[in-house]
Every structure is written in C-alpha cells, then in structure tokens.
Short mmCIF file of C-alpha atoms in Angstrom, two decimals:
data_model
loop_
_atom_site.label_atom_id
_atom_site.label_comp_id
_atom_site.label_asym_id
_atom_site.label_seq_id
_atom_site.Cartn_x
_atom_site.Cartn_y
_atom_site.Cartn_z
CA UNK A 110 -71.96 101.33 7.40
CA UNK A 111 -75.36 101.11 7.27
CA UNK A 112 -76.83 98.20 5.20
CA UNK A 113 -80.57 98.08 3.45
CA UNK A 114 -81.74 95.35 1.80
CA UNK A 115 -84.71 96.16 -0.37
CA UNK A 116 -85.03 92.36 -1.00
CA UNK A 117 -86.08 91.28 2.04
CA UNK A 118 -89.65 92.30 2.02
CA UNK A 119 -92.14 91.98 -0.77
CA UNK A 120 -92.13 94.50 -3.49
CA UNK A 121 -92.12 94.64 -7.31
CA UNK A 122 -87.82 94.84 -7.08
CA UNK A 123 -88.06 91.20 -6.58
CA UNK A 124 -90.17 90.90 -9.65
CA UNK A 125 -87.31 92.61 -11.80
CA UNK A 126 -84.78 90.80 -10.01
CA UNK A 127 -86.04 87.32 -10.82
CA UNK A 128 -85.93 88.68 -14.60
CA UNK A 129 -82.28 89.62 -14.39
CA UNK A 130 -81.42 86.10 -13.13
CA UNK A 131 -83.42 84.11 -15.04
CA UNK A 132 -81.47 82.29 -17.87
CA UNK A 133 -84.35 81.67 -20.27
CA UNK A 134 -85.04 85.78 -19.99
CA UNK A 135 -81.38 86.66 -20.37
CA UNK A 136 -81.24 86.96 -23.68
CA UNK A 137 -83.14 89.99 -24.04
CA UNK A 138 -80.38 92.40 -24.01
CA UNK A 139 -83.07 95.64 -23.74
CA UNK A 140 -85.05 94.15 -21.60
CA UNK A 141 -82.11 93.01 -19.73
CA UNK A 142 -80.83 97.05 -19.28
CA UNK A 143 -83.96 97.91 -18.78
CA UNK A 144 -85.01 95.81 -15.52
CA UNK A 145 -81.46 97.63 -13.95
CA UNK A 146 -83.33 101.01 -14.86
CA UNK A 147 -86.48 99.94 -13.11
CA UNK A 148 -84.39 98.37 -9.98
CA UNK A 149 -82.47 101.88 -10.01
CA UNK A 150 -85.90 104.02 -9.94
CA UNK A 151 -87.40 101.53 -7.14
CA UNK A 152 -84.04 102.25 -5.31
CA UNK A 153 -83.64 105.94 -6.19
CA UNK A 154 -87.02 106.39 -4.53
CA UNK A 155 -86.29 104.91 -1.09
CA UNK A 156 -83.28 106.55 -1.04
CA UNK A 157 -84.27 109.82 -1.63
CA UNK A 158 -86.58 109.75 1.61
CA UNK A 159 -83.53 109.48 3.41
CA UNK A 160 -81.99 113.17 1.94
CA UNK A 161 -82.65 116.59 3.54
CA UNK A 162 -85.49 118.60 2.20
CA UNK A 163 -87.38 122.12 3.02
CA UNK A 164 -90.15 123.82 1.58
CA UNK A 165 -90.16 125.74 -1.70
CA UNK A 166 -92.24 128.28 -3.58
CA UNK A 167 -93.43 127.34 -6.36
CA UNK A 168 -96.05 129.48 -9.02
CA UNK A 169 -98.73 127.82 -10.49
CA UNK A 170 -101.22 129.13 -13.10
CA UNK A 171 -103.65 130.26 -9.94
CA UNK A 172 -101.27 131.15 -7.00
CA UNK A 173 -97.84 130.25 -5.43
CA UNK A 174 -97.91 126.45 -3.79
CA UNK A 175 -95.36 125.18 -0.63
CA UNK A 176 -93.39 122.16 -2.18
CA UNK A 177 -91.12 120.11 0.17
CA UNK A 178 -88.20 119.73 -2.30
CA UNK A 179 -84.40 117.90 -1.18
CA UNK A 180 -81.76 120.16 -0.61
CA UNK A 181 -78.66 117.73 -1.25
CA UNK A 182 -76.39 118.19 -4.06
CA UNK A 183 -76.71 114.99 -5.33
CA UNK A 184 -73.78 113.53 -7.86
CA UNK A 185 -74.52 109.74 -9.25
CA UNK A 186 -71.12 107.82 -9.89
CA UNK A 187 -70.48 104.62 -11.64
CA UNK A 188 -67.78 102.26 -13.19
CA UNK A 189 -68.04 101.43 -17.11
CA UNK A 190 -69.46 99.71 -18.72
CA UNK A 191 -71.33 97.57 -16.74
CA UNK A 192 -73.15 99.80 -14.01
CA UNK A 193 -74.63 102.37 -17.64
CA UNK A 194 -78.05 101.39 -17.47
CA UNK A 195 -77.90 101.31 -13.56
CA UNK A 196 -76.54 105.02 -13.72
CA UNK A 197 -79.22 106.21 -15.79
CA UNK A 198 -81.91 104.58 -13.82
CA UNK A 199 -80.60 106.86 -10.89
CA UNK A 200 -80.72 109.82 -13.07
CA UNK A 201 -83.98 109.15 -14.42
CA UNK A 202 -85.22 109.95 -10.49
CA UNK A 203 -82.67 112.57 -9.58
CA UNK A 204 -82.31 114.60 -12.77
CA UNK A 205 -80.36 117.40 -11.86
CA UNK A 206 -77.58 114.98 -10.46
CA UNK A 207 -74.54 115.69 -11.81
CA UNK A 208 -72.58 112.44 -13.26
CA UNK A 209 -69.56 110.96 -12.56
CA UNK A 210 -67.50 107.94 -14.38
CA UNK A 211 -64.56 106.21 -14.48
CA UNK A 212 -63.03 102.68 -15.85
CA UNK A 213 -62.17 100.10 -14.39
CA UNK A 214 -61.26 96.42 -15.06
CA UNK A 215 -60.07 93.38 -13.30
CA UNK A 216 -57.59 90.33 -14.48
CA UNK A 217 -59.76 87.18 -15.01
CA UNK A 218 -58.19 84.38 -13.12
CA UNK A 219 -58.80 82.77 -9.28
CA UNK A 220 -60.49 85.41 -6.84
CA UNK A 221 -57.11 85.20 -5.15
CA UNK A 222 -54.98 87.06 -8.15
CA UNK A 223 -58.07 89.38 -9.17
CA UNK A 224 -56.35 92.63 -9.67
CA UNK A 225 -57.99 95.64 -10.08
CA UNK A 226 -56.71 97.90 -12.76
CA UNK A 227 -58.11 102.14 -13.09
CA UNK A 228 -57.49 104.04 -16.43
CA UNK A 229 -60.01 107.03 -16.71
CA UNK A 230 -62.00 109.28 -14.71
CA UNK A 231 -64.57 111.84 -15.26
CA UNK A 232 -66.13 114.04 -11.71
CA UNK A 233 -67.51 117.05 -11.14
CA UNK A 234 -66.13 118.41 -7.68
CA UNK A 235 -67.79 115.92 -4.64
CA UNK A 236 -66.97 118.11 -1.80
CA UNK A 237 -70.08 118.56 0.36
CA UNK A 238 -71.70 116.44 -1.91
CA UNK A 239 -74.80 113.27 -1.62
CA UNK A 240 -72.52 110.85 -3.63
CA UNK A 241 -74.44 107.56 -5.06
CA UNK A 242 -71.93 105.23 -6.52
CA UNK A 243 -73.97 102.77 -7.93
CA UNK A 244 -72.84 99.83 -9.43
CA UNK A 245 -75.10 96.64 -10.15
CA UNK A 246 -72.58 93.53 -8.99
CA UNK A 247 -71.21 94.31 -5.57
CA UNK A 248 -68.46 90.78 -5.66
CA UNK A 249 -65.46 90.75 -3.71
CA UNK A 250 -65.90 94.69 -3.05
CA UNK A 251 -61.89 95.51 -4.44
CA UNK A 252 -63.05 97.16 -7.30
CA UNK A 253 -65.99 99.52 -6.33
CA UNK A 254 -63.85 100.27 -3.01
CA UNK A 255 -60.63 100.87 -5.10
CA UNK A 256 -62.97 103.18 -7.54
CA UNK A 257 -64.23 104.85 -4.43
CA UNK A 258 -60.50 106.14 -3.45
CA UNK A 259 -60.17 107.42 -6.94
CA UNK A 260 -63.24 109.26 -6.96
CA UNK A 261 -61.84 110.99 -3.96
CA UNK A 262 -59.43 112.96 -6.31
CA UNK A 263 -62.31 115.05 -6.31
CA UNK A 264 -63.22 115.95 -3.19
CA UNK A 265 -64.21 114.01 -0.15
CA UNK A 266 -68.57 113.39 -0.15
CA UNK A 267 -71.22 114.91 3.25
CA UNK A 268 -72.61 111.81 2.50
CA UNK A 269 -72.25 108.14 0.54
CA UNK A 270 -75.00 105.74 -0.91
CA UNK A 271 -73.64 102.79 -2.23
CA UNK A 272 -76.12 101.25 -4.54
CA UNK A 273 -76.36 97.70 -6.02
CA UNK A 274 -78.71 95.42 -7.45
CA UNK A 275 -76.95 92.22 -6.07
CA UNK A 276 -74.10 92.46 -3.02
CA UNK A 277 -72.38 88.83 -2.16
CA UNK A 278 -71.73 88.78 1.58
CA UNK A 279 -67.96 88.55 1.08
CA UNK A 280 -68.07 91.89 -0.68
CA UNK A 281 -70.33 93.36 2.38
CA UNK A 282 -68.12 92.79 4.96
CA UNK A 283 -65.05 94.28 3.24
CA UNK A 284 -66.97 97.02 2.88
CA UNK A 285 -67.82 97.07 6.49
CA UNK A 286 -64.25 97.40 7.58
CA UNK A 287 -63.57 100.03 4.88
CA UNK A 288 -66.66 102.31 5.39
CA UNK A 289 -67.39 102.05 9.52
CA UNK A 290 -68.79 105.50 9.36
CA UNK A 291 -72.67 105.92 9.49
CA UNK A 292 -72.55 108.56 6.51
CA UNK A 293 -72.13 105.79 4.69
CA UNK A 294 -75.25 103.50 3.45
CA UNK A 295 -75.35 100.15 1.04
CA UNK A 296 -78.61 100.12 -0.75
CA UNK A 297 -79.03 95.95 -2.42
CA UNK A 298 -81.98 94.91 -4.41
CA UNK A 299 -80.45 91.13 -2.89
CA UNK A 300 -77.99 89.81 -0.76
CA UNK A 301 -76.19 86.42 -2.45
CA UNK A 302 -74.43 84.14 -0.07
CA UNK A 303 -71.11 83.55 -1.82
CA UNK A 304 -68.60 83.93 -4.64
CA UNK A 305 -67.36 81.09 -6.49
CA UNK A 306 -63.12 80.31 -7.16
CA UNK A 307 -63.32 83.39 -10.59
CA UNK A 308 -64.95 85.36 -7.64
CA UNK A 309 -68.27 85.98 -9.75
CA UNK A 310 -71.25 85.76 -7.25
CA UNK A 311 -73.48 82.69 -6.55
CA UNK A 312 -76.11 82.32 -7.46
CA UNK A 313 -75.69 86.01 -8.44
CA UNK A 314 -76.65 86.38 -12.79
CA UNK A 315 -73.52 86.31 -14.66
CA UNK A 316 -71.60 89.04 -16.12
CA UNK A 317 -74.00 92.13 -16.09
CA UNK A 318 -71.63 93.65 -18.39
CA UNK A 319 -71.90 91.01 -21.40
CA UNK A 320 -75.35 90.53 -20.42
CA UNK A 321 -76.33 94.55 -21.19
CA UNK A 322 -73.56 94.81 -23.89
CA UNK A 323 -72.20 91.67 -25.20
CA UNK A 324 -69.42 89.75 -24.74
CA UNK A 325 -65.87 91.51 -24.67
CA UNK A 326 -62.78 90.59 -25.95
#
C-alpha cells in the first residue's frame, strides 16, 4: 500500500486542518462540514493526477479543442454519517462519480472490545472500477477495512484510494498488512501518532460525527 501524506509539506490543507482541531473553532458545525469539503477538494485534486487520461474532442463556439480528460470510472464510497461532508467534497471534484454508502457503527468501550457492527449498503457495481472510500477518521482501521469487505459484494475495484483527513499510525499499519498490493493508495491530510484506551485518535479532533451532526444517542 502506498501511503501519501498531504500534511507533510506546506499547503493550505494544513490551514483547514488546524480549523477542524481547534476547540475554540469547533463549534461551528457548518463551518466544521465545510473545512472536510475543502480538505476533500485539496485531496480530490492530487489524486486525480494520479488516474489515466487521453485526449478528447471537444466543440467550442469557434472550432473543436483537444482536452486531456481521465478515463477511470470513478465510484466515491463512504460510511454514515460521519464521512457525508467528506463524500461530497469528493464529488464536488469528480462529478460524474457514482456514490456508494453503507452503515456502520462500533460498541463504545476499551479499544480492545471495539466491535464493529454493518447494517446497510447502497453500490453501484465496482468491478473495473477507481474506488475512493473516503472516510475522515482513519482509528484503529477495523471499521473502514471491515466496510471495505462489504463493499466487495459488489464487485472487486482496478484500483483503491483510501482517503482520510486524519490516519493514527495504529490504523496505518493494519492497513498495511491488509492492503500489500500497490493498487492500493492511502491519501491523509495528517498522520496522528496514537490512539488513546476508547481507541479515538490523539491528538486527532474528537468525534467528526457529533462534531458535523451533533451528538447521538
């Protein structure tokens, strides 16, 4: 698995990232949803210079122009609620993606007894497909690679992005072992060193969930 960490040079993603984390900003439930938008259309572009393109004709008012134009069937999927506004950041760049959903929860306790728990999912067919499960909290990795395996009721992707705004390191190396190919990529906006004993990533932001939402109950 390739890894790409879009934090770890100087760019404007830094700028939204410090917004998501920052307590005394927090509050500001649009603005909140709306920094994962601008993280997912700062991603979506460096990402899509990785696809395959060729040219196109295209007619203008005056005479036909040569556009180089991607050629992947692109499908952007995500796990509710909390990766919503990250999804449609994504589709904001690559609007003729098709979508993809599903839910997913885990059992709140010690990041020992986190169990993962699927109940719905939504997927056009993947086979062949540029597959971008993005997701803005990559923590101990169980859920988004458990949601992966679903998604592959589907049909099995050419090609997988996996795209976060914040990836603990725990959570990158199970990836690692579960996705050794090279067709497979992790895009983070930042790398956090750790989890804490609820497994919720330090010093990571909180729940993005609650934080875009509200709290559940």
């Amino acid at each position: 698995m390739k890894i790409i960490d879009l934090g770890a040079s100087s760019s404007v993603i830094n700028c939204f990232m410090a917004q998501l984390r920052d307590v005394n900003v927090q509050g500001n439930r649009t603005l909140f949803r709306n920094n994962l938008k601008r993280i997912a259309h700062a991603m979506a572009y460096e990402l899509s210079r990785t696809l395959a393109y060729s040219p196109k004709a295209v007619q203008t008012p005056l005479a036909q122009a040569s556009v180089l134009t991607y050629d992947d069937r692109i499908v952007v999927g995500t796990v509710l609620r909390a990766g919503l506004a990250f999804h449609e950041g994504f589709l904001d760049v690559f609007d003729g993606a098709d979508a993809a959903f599903l839910s997913a929860y885990r059992d709140e306790g010690k990041a020992e007894d986190i169990k993962i728990h699927i109940e719905y999912i939504a997927a056009p067919r993947l086979d062949g497909s540029t597959f971008l499960l993005v997701d803005p909290m990559l923590a101990t990795g169980g859920s988004l690679e458990l949601a992966y395996r679903a998604f592959l009721s589907k049909g099995t992707p050419a090609k997988l992005h996996i795209c976060c705004a914040i990836a603990s390191r725990q959570g990158i190396e199970r990836l690692q072992r579960a996705f050794p190919s090279d067709d497979v990529t992790l895009w983070a906006a930042a790398i956090d060193p750790e989890l804490n004993d609820r497994a919720y990533i330090v010093p990571g932001l909180g729940d993005a969930g609650d934080l875009s939402f509200g709290e559940k109950i």
